Short mmCIF file of C-alpha atoms and ligand atoms in Angstrom, two decimals:
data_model
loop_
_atom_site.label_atom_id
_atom_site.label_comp_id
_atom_site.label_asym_id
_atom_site.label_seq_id
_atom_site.Cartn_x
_atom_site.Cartn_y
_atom_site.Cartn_z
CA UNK H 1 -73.68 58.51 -1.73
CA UNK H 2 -70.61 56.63 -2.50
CA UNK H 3 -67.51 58.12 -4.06
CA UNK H 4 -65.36 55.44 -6.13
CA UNK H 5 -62.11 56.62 -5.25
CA UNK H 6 -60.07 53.95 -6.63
CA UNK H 7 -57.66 54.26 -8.93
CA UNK H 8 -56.55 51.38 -11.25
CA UNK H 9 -52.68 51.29 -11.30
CA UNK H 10 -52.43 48.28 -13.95
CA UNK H 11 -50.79 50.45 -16.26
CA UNK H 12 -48.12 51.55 -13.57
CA UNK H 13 -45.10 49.35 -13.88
CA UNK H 14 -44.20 47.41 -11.05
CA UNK H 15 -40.38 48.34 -12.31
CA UNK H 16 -40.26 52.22 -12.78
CA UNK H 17 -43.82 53.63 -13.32
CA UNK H 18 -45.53 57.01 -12.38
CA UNK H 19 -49.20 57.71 -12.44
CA UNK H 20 -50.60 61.17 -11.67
CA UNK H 21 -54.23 61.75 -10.57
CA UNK H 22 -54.62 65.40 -10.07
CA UNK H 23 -59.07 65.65 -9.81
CA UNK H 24 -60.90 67.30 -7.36
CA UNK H 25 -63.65 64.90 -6.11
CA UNK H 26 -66.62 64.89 -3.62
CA UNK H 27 -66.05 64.16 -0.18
CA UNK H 28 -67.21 61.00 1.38
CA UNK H 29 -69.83 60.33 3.72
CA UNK H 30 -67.94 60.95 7.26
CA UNK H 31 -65.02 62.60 6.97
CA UNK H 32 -64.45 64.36 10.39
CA UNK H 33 -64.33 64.42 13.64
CA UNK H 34 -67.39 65.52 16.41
CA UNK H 35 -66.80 69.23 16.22
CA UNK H 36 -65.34 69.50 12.15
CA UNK H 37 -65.56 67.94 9.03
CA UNK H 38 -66.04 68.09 5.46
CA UNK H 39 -69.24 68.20 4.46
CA UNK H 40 -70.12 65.26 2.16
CA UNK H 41 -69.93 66.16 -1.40
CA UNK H 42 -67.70 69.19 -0.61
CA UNK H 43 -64.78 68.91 -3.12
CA UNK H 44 -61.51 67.65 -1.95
CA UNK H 45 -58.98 68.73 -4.19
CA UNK H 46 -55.53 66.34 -4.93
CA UNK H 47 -52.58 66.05 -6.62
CA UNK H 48 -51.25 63.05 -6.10
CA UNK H 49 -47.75 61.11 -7.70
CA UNK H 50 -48.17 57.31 -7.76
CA UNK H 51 -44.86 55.44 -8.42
CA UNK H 52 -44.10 51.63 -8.43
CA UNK H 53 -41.70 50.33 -6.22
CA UNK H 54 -40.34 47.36 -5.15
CA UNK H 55 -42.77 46.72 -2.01
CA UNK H 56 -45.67 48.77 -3.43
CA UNK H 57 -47.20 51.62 -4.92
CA UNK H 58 -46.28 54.79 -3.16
CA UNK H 59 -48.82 57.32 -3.27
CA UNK H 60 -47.77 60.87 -2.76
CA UNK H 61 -48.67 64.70 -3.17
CA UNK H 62 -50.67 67.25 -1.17
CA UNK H 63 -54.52 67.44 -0.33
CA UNK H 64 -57.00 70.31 -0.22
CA UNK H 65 -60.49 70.66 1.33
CA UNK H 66 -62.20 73.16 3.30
CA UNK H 67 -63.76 72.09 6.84
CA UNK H 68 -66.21 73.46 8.59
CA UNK H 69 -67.45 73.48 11.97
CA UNK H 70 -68.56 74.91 15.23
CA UNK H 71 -66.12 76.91 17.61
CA UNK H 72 -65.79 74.52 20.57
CA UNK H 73 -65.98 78.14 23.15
CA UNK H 74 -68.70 79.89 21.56
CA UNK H 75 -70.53 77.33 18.94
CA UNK H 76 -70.21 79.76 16.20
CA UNK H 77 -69.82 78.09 12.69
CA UNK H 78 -66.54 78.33 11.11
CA UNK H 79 -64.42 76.96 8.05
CA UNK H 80 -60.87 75.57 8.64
CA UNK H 81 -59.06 75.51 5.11
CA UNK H 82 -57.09 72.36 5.63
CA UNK H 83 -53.97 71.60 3.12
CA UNK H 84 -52.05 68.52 3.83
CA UNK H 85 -49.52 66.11 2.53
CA UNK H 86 -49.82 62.43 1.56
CA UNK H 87 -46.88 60.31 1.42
CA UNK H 88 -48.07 56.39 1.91
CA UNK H 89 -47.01 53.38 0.52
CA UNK H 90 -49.98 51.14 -0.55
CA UNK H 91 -48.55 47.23 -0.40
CA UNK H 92 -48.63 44.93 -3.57
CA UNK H 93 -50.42 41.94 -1.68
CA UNK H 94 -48.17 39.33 -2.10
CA UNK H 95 -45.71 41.66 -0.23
CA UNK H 96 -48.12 42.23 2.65
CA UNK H 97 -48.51 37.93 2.49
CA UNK H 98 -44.32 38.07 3.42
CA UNK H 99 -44.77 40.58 5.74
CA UNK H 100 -47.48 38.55 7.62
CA UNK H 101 -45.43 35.21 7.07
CA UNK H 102 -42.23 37.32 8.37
CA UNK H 103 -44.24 37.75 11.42
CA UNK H 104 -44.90 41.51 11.16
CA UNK H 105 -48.42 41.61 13.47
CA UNK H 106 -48.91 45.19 11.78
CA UNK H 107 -48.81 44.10 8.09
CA UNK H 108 -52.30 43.06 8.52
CA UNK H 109 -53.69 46.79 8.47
CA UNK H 110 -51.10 48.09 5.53
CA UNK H 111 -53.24 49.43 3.07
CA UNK H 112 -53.09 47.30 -0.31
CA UNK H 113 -53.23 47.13 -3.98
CA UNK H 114 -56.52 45.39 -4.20
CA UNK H 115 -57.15 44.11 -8.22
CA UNK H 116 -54.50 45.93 -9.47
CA UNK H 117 -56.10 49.21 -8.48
CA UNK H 118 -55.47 51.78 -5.30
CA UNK H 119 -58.07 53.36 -3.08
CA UNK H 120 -57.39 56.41 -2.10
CA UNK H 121 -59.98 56.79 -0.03
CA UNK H 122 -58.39 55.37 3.36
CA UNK H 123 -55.39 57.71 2.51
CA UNK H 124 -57.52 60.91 2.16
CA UNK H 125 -59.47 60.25 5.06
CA UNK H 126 -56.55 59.55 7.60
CA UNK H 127 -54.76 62.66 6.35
CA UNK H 128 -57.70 65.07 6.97
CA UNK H 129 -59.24 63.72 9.73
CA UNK H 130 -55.85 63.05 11.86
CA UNK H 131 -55.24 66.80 10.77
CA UNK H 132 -58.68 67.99 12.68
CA UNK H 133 -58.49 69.94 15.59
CA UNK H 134 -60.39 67.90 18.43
CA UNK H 135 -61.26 71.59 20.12
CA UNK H 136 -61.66 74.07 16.70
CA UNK H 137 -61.58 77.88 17.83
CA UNK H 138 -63.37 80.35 16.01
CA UNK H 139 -60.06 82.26 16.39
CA UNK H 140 -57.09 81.50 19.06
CA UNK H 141 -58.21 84.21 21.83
CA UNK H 142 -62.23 83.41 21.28
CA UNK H 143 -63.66 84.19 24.83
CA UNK H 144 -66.83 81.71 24.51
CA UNK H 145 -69.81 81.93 26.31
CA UNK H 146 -70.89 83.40 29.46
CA UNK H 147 -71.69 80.86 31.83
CA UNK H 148 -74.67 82.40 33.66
CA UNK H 149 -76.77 83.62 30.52
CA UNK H 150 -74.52 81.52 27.64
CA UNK H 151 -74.62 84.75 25.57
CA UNK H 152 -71.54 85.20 23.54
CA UNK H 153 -69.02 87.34 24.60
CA UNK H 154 -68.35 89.27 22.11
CA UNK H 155 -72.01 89.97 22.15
CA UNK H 156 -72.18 91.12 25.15
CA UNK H 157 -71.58 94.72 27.24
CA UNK H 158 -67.87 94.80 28.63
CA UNK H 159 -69.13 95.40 32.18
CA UNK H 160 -71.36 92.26 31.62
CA UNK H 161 -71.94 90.48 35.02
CA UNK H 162 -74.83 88.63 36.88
CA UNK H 163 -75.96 89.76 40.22
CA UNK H 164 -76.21 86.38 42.42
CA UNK H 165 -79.39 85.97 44.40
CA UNK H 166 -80.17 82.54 44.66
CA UNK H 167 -83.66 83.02 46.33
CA UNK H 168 -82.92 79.62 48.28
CA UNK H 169 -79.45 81.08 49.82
CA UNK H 170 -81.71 84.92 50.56
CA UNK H 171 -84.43 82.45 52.18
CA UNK H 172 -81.80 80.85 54.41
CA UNK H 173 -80.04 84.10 55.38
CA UNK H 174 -83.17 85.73 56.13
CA UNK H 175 -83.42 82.43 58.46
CA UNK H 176 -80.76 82.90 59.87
CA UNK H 177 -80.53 86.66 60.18
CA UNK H 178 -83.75 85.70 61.96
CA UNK H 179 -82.24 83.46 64.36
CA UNK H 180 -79.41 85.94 65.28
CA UNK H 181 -81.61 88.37 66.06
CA UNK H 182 -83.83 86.17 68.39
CA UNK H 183 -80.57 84.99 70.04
CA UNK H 184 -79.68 88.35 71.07
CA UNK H 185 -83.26 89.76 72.38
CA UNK H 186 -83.06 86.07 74.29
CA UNK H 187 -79.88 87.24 75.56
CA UNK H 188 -80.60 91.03 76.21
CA UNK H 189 -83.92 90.12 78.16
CA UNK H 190 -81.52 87.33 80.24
CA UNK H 191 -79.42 90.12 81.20
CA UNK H 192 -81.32 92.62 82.31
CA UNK H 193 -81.40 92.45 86.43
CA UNK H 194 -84.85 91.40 87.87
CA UNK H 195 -86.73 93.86 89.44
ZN1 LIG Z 1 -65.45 81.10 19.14
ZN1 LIG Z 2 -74.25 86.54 31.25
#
């Protein structure tokens, strides 16, 4: 699926113009990070102020979507309601040409008015997913998994614990349990005065 998410800004005046796009529209494909992310198609509600200025069109107002995601302790699913702000300033091109001509080496990544229209869909995407938690929790003091059975903890019995018998660490004590106790019949029968 691909969401047009341009917005023509023709009708904006370069001199003292305001647009406002207030929509809610369907997420694009890819919006997250590993862990979190909004779904595609999930609405993503804005209200945004676009305003001519000298340099560009700047592009401003907050941003609403719901993420959702698995707990990075315990891999349950949760939703992170995620409300940001936008304030960027999309370049008219033949400012960004200056800029490159001025030798600025970071004009060449300034987001642009391409054909006289905006696309907000670089903006919206930098905003949410720079906003993502790399490690989401489920909730702050989420005690995860245990790391013998990976059961949840909250699932599980407070006196929850794993007895540890390795049956290759019994096999070597028994060895050398074994050993010891040769050793010392070797020694007792040593010690004993001959006859
Ligand atoms: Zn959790
Ligand atoms: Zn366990």
């Amino acid at each position: 699926m691909t969401t047009d998410l341009t917005v023509p800004v023709s009708g904006v005046s370069r001199q003292a113009g305001e647009l406002e796009v207030a929509v809610s529209v369907p997420a694009p494909a890819d919006i997250g990070v590993p862990l979190i992310g909004i779904p595609e198609g999930e609405p993503i509600e804005l209200d945004f102020r676009l305003s001519a200025l000298d340099e560009g069109v700047l592009v401003q107002g907050p941003i609403s979507a719901t993420a959702v995601g698995q707990c990075s302790r315990c891999l349950r699913e949760l939703t992170l309601p995620m409300h940001e702000q936008i304030a960027e300033l999309v370049f008219y091109p033949e400012r960004q040409d200056e800029l490159i001509a001025e030798g600025d080496e970071e004009a060449e990544d300034l987001p642009v008015v391409v054909d006289d229209a905006v696309d907000l869909e670089p903006l919206i995407r930098d905003a949410l997913v720079l906003s993502m938690p790399l490690s989401p929790l489920c909730r702050p003091d989420c005690p995860g998994l245990c790391p013998e059975c990976g059961e949840r903890w909250d699932d599980l019995p407070d006196d929850h614990k794993h007895e540890f018998l390795d049956p290759r660490f019994s096999a070597l004590d028994a060895l050398a349990e074994q050993l010891m106790a040769e050793e010392a019949k070797a020694e007792d029968e040593a010690g004993e005065p001959r006859a």
